[in-house]
Short mmCIF file of C-alpha atoms and ligand atoms in Angstrom, two decimals:
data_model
loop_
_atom_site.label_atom_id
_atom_site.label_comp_id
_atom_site.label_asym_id
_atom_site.label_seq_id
_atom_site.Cartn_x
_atom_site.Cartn_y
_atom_site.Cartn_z
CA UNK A 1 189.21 233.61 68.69
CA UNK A 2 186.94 233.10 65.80
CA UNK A 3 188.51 231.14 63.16
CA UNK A 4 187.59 232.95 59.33
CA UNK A 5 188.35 231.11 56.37
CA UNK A 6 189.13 232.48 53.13
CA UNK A 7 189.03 231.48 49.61
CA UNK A 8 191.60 233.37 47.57
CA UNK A 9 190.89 233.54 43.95
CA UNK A 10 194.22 234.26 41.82
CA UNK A 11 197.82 234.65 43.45
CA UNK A 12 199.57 237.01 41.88
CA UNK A 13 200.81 240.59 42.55
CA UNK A 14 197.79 241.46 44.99
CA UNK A 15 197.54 237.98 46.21
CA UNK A 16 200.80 237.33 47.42
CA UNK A 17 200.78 240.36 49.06
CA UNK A 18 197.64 239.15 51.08
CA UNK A 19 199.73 236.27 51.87
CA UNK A 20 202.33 238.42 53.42
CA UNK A 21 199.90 240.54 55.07
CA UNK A 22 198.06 237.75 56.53
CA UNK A 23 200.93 236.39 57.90
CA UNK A 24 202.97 239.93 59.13
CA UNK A 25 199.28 241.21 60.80
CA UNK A 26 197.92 238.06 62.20
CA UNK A 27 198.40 238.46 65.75
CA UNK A 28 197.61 242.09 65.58
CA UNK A 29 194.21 241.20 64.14
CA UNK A 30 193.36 238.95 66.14
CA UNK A 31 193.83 241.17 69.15
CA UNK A 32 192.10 244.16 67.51
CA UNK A 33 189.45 242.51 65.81
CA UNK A 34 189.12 238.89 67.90
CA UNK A 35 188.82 236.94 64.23
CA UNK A 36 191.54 234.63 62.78
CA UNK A 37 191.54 234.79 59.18
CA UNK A 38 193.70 231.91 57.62
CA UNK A 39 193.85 230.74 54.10
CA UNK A 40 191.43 227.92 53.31
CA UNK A 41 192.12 227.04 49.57
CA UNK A 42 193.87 228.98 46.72
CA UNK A 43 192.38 228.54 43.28
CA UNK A 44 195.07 229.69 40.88
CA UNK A 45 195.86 229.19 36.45
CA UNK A 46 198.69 227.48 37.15
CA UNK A 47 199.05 225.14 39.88
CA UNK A 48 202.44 224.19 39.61
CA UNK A 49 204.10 227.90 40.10
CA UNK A 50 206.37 228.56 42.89
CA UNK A 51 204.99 230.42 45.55
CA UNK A 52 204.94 231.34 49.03
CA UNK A 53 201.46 228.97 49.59
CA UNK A 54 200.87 225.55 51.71
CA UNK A 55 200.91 223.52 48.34
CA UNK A 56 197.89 221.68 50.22
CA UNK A 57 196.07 224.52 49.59
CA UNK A 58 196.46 225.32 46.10
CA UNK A 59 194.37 223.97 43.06
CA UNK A 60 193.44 224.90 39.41
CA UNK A 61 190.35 223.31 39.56
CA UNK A 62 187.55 225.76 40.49
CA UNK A 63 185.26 222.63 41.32
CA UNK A 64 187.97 221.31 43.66
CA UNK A 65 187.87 225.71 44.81
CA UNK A 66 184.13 225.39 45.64
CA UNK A 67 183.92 222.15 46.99
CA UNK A 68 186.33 222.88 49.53
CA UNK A 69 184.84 223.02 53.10
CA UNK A 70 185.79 225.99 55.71
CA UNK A 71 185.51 228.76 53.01
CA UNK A 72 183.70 231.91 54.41
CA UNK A 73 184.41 234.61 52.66
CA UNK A 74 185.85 234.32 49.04
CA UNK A 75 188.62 236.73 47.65
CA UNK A 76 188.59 237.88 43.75
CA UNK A 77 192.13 238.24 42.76
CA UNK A 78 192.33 237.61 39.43
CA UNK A 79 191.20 240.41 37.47
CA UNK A 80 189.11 241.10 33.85
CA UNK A 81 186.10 240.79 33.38
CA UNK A 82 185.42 236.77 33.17
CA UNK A 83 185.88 234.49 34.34
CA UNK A 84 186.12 236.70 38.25
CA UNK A 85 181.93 237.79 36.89
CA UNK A 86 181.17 233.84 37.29
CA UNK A 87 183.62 232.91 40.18
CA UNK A 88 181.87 235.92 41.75
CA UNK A 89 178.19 235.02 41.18
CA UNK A 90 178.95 231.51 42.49
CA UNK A 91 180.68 232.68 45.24
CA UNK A 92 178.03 235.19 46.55
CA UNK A 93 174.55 232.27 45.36
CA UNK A 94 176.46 230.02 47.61
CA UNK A 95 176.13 232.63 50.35
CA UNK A 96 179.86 234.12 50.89
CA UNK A 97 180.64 237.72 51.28
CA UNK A 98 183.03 238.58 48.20
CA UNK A 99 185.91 240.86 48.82
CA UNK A 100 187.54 242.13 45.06
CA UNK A 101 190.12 244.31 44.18
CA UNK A 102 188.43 244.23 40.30
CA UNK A 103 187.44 247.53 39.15
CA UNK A 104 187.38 246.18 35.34
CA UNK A 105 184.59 243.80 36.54
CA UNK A 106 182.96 246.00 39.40
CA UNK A 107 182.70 249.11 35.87
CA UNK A 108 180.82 246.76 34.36
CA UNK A 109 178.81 244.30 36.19
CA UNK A 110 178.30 246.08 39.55
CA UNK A 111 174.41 246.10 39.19
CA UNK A 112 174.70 242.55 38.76
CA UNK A 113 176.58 241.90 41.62
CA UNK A 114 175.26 243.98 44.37
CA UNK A 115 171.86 242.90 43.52
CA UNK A 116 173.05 238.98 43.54
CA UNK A 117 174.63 240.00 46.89
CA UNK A 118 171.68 241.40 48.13
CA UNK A 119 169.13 238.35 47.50
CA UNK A 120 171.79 236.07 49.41
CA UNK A 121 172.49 238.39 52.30
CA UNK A 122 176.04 238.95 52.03
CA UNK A 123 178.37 241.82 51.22
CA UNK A 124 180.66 242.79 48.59
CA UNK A 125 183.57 244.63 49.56
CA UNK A 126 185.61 246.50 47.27
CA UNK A 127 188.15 249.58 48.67
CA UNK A 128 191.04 247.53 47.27
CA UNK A 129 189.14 248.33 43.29
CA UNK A 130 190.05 252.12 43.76
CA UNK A 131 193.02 254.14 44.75
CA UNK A 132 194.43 250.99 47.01
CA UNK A 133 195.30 252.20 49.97
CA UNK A 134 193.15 255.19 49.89
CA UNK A 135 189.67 254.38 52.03
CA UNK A 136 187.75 256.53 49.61
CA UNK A 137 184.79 253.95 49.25
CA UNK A 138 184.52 253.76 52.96
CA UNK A 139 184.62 257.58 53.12
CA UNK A 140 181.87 257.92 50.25
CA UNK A 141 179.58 255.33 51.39
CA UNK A 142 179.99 255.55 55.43
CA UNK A 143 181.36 259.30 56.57
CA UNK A 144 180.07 261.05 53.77
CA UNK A 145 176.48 259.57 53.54
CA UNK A 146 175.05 262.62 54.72
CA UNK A 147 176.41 264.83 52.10
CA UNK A 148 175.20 265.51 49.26
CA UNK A 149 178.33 265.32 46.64
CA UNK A 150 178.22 267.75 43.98
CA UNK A 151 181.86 266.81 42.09
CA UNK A 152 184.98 264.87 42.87
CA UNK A 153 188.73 265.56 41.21
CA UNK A 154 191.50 262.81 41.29
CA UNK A 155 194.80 261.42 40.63
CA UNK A 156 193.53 257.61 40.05
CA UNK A 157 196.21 256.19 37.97
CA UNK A 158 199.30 255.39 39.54
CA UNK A 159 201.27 254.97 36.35
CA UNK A 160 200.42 257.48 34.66
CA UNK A 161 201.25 260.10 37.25
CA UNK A 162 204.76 258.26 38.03
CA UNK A 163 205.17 258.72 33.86
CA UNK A 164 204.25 262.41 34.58
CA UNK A 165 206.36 262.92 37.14
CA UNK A 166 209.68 261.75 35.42
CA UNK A 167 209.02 263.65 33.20
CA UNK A 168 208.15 266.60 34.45
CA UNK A 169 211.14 266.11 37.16
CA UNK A 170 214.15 264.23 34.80
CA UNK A 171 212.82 265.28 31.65
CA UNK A 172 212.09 262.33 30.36
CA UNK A 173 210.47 260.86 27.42
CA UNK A 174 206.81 259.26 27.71
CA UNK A 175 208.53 255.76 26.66
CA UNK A 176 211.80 256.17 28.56
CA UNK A 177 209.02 257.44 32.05
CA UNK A 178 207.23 254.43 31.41
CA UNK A 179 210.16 251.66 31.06
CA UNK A 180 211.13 253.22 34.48
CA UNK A 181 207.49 252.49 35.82
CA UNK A 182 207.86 248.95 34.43
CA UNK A 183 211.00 248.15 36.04
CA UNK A 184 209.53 248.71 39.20
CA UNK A 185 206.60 246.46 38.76
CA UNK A 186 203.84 249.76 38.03
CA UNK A 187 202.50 248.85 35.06
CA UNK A 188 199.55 246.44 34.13
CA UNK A 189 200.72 243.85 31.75
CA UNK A 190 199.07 246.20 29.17
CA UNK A 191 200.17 249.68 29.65
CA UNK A 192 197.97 250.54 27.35
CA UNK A 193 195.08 250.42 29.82
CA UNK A 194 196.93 253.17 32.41
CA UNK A 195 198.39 255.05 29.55
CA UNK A 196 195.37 255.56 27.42
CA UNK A 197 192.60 256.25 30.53
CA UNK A 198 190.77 253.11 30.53
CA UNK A 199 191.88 252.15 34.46
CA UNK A 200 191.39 255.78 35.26
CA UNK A 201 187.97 255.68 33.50
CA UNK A 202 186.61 252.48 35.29
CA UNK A 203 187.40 253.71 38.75
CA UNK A 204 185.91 257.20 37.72
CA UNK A 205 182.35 254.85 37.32
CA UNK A 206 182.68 253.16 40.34
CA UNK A 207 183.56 256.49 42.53
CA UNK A 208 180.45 258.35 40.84
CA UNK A 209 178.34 256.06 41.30
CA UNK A 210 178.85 256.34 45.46
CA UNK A 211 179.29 259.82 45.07
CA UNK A 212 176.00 259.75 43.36
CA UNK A 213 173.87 256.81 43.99
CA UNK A 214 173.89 255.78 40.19
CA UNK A 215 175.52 253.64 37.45
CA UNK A 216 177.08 256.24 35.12
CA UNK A 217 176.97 254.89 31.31
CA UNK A 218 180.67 254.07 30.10
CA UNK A 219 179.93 255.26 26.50
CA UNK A 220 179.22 259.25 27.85
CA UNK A 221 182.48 259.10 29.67
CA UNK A 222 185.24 261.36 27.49
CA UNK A 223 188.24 259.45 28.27
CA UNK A 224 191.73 260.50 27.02
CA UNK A 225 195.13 259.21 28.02
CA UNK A 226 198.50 260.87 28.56
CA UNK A 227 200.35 259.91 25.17
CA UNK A 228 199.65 262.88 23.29
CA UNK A 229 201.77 265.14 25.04
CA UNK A 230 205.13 265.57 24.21
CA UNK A 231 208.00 266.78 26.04
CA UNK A 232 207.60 270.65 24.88
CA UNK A 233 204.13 270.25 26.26
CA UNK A 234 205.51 269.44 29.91
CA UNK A 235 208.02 272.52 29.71
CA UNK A 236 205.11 274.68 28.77
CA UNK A 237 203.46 273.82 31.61
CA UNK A 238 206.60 274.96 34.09
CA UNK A 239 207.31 277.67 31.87
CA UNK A 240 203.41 278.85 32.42
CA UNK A 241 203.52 278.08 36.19
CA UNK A 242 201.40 274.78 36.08
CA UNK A 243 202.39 270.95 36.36
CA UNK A 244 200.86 268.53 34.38
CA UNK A 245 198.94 265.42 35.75
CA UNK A 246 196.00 262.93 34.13
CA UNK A 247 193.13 263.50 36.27
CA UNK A 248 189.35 261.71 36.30
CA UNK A 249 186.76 264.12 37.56
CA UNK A 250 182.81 263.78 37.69
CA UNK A 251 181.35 267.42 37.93
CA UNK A 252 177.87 266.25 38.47
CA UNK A 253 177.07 263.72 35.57
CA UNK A 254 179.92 265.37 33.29
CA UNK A 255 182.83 262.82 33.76
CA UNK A 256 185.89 263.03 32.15
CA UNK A 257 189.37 261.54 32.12
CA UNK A 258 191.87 263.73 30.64
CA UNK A 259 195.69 264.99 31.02
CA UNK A 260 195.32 269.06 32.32
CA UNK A 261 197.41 271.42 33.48
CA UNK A 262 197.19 272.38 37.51
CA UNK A 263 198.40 275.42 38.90
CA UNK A 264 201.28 274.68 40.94
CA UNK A 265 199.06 275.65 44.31
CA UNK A 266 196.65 272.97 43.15
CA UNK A 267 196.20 270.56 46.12
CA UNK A 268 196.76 267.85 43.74
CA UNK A 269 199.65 269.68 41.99
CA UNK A 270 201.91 268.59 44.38
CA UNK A 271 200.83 264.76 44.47
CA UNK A 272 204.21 262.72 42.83
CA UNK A 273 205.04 259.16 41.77
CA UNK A 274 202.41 256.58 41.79
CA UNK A 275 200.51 257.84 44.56
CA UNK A 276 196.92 259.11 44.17
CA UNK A 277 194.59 261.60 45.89
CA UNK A 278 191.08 262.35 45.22
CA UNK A 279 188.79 266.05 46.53
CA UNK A 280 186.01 265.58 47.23
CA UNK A 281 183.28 268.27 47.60
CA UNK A 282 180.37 267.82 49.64
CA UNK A 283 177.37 270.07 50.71
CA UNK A 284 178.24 269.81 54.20
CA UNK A 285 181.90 268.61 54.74
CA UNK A 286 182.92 271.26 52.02
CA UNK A 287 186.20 270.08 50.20
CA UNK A 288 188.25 267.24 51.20
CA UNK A 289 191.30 265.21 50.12
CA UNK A 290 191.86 262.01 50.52
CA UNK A 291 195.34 260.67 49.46
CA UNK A 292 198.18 258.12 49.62
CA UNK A 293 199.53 255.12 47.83
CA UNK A 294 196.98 254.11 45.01
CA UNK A 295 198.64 250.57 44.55
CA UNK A 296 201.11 247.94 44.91
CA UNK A 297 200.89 244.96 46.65
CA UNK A 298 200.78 245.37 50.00
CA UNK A 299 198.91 248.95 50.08
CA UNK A 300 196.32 246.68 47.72
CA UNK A 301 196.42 243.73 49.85
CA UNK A 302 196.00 246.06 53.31
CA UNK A 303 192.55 247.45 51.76
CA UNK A 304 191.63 243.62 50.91
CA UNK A 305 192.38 242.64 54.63
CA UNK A 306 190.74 245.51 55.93
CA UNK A 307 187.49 244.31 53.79
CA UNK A 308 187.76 240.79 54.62
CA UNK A 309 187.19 241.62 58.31
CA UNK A 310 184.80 244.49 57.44
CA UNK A 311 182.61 241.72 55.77
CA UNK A 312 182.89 239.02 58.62
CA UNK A 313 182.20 241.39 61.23
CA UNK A 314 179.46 242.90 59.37
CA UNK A 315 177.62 240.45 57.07
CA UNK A 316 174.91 242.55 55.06
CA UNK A 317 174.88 244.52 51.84
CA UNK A 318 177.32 247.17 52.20
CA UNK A 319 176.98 248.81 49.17
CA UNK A 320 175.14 252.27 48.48
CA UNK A 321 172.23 250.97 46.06
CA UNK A 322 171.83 252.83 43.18
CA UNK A 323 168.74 254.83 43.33
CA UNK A 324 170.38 257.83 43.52
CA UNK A 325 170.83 260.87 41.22
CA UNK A 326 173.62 262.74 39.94
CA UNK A 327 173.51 266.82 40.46
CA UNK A 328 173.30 267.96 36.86
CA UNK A 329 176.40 268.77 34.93
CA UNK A 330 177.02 271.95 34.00
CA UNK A 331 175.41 273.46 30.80
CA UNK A 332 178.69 273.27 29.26
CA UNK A 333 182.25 273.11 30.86
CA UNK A 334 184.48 276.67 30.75
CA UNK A 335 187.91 277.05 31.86
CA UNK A 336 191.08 278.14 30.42
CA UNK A 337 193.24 276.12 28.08
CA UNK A 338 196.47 275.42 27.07
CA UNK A 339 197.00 274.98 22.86
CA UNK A 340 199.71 273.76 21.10
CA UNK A 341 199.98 274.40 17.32
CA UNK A 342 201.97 272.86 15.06
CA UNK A 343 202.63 275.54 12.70
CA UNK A 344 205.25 276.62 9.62
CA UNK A 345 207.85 278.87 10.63
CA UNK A 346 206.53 282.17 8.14
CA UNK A 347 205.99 285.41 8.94
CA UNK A 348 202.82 286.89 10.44
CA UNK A 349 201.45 282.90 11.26
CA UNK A 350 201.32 284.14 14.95
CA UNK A 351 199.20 287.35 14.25
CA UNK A 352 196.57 284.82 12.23
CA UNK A 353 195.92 282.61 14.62
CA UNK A 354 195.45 285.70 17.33
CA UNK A 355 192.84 286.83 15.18
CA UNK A 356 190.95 284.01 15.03
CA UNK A 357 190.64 283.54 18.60
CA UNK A 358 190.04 287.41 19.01
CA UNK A 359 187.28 286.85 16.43
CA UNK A 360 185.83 284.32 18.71
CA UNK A 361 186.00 286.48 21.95
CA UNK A 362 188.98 284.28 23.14
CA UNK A 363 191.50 286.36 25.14
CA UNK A 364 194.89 285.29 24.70
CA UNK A 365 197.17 285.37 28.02
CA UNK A 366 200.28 283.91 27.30
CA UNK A 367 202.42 283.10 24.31
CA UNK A 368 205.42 281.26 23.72
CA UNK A 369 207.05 279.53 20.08
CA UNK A 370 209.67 277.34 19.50
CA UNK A 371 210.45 278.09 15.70
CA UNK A 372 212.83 275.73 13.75
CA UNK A 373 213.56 276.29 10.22
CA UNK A 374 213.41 272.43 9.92
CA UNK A 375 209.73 272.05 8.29
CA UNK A 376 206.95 270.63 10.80
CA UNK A 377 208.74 271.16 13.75
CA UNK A 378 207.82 274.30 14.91
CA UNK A 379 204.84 275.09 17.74
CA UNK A 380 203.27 277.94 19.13
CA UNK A 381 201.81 277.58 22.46
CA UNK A 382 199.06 279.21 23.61
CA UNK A 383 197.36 280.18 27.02
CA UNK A 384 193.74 281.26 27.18
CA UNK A 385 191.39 282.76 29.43
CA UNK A 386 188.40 280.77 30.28
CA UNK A 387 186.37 279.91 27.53
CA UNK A 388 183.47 276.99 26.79
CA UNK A 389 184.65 274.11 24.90
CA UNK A 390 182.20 274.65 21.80
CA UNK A 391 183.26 278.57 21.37
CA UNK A 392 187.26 276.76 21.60
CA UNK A 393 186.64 273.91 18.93
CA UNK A 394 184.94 276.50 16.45
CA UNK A 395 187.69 278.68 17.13
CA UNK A 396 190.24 275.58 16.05
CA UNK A 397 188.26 274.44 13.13
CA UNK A 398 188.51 277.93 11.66
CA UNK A 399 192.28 278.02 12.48
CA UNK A 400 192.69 274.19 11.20
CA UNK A 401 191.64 276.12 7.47
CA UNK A 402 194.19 278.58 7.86
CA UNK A 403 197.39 277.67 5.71
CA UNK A 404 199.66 277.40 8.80
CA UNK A 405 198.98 274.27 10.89
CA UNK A 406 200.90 271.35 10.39
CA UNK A 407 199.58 268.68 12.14
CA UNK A 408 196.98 268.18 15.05
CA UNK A 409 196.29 270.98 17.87
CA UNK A 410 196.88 269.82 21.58
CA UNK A 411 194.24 271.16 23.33
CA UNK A 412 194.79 270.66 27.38
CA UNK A 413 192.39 271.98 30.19
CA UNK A 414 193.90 274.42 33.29
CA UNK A 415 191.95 273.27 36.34
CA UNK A 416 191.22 276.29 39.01
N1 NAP B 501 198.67 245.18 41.09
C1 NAP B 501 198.19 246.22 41.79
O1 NAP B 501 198.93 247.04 42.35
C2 NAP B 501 196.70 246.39 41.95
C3 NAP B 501 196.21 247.50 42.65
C4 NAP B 501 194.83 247.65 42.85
C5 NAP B 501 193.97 246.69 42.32
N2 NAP B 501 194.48 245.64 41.61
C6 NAP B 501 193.53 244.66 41.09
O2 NAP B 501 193.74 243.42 41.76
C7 NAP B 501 193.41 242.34 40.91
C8 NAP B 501 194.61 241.39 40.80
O3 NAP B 501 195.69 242.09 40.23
P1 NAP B 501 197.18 241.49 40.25
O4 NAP B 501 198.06 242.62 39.85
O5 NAP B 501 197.44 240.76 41.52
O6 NAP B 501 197.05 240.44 39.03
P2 NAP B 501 198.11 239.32 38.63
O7 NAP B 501 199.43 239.55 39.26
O8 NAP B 501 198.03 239.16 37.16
O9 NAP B 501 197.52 237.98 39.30
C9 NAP B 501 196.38 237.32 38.79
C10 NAP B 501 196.20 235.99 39.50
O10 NAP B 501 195.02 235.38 38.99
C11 NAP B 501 195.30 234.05 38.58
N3 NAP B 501 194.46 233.73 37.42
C12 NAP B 501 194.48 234.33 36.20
N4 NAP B 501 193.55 233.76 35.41
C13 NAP B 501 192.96 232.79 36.15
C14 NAP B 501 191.93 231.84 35.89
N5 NAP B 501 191.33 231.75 34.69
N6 NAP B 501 191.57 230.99 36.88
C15 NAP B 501 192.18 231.05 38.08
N7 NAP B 501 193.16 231.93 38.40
C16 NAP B 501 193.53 232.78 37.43
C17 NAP B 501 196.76 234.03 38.20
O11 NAP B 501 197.23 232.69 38.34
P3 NAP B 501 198.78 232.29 38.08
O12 NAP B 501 199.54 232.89 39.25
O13 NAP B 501 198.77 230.81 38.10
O14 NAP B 501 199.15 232.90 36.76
C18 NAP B 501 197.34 235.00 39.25
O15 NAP B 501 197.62 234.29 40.44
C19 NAP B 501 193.00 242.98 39.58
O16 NAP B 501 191.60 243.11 39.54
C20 NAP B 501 193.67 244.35 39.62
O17 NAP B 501 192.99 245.31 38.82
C21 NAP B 501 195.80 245.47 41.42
#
């Protein structure tokens, strides 16, 4: 049995879980994979915490961390950008293989750290950064190579679809979905980050870049998050025949992040809870899905462990380089929409904003109001055939003159 030390940087959620794992799987790896992988040393922010660790092990001293002997591949656990970026670089110029579960710092600084990697001969692995569970990067860079990948759809965020989901299913409110999420340990200490599309967004970069072979640019990403839709939004939906989810998508070098509406015979339509699922579509494999538990500590620490031996086994860059290109996006995006407008509760305000969008060659399919005589509560809600976004937001500017809106449109995409 070969003896594999590791080096596990931060102990928290993900790393305790590794813990478990380690110790719930060791005999089973070792029969299946004929390595022992034991912990070596811990480098944590707080030394003195209670947890399930060899105190031995444990320091908050990273010089004490990479001074320690027996440490051969190192484990990023600690999330953000620094200081994991430095830890990192250390770890890989002093020739270990890296395994992180750090898709803020992989967004970012992946260049960087593949190409570090690279000049010292050892891997980075990183399946744990997106979807957990899921083995999406394995699948993009290893049984996919051969196909050319022309777009990818996904459920990414955990939270955000388990916020969805309560409140599509117990007609919840966004805040009440959300405090139900916390309580069972799916938010990140910042919500913000799940419920305004910034995790979503950094694992959208780091799956179109092995869809594609390249380092998309943050800044040309249109991110949005899920808190602009209210509950009459999410009865829409039903009452139109769709569900609602928050979905990243790269359609060639178009990426976006955004909440849309799916069909309810959408194959991710009927993906629930905190679970995730991503389709793929390739020139040769045609479309696939590839779904399951998108985090939590031990579906996290599983695609860690997985890595660790992946990297040990195999030493050598295992990462795509970028020198790809993306398929070109499409000249401009069309699909149908769903609108909701905030209007006053007057006669004929319906018929004006129908004429608008006629006037624009924008063919109305369904209709429903909710009409209260208390001022600035009432909404129309609008369907619409396919249309491109341009044609749509000239259409809303002209309405947004009209003496009938009352606050800001929601404008929500219907994916086929
Ligand atoms: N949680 C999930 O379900 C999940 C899923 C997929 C990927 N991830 C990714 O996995 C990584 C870890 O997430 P997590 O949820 O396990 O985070 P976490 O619970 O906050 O744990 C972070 C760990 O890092 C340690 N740490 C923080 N700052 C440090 C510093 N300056 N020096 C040394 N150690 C430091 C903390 O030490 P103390 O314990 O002493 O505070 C803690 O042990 C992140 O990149 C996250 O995005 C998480």
């Amino acid at each position: 049995m070969k003896p594999l030390g590791i080096g596990l940087l931060g102990c928290g959620t993900v790393g305790s879980g590794l813990v478990e794992l380690l110790e719930r799987s060791r005999d089973h790896l070792e029969r299946r994979t004929g390595l022992s992988p034991r912990l070596a040393r811990v480098l944590v922010r707080d030394a003195h915490k209670p947890r399930a660790v060899d105190r031995a092990l444990v320091t908050d001293d990273p010089e004490a961390f990479f001074g320690s002997e027996g440490l051969d591949v190192v484990v990023e656990l600690i999330g953000g950008v620094e200081p994991a970026r430095t830890y990192v670089l250390r770890a890989l110029d002093a020739g270990h293989s890296v395994v992180t579960a750090n898709k803020a710092l992989l967004s970012v600084h992946a260049d960087e750290i593949f190409r570090r990697a690279h000049r010292a001969g050892v891997s980075v692995g990183f399946e744990a950064s997106v979807c957990g569970a899921i083995p999406i990067v394995r699948a993009l860079c290893g049984g996919l190579i051969a196909n050319r990948i022309s777009s990818l759809v996904g459920i990414v965020n955990g939270t955000c679809n388990f916020v969805l989901t309560r409140m599509i299913e117990d007609g919840l409110t966004l805040t009440a979905a959300l405090e139900e999420a916390r309580r069972r340990g799916l938010t990140e200490a910042d919500p913000s980050l799940d419920l305004d599309g910034t995790d979503a967004m950094q694992k959208l970069l780091i799956l179109a870049s092995l869809a594609f072979g390249v380092h998309p640019d943050p800044a040309r990403v249109r991110v949005r998050g899920i808190r602009e839709l209210e509950p009459e939004d999410i009865r829409a939906a039903l009452e139109f025949g769709c569900t609602v989810r928050h979905v990243a998508s790269a359609d060639g070098a178009e990426l976006r992040v955004e909440p849309a509406f799916l069909p309810r015979a959408h194959p991710l339509a009927g993906v629930r809870d905190e679970n995730n699922a991503i389709l793929v579509h390739g020139d040769a494999a045609g479309q696939m899905i590839f779904s399951g538990k998108g985090a939590g500590p031990l579906p996290t620490a599983g695609a860690v462990l997985s890595d660790i031996v992946e990297v040990a086994a195999r030493p050598g860059p295992m990462f795509v380089p970028a020198n790809g290109q993306a398929p070109p996006a499409p000249a401009e995006s069309r699909a149908p929409h769903y609108l909701r407008l905030p209007i006053v509760d007057r006669p004929g305000m319906i018929g004006l904003i129908g004429t608008v969008l006629g006037n624009h060659g924008i063919s109305i399919t369904r209709v429903s109001a909710s009409l209260t005589t208390e001022p600035g509560r009432g909404n129309v809600k609008i369907l619409v055939d396919a249309v491109d976004e341009s044609t749509l937001s000239r259409a809303l500017e002209q309405i947004a003159r009209l003496p009938v809106l009352t606050g800001k449109p929601v404008v929500v995409r219907i994916l086929a």
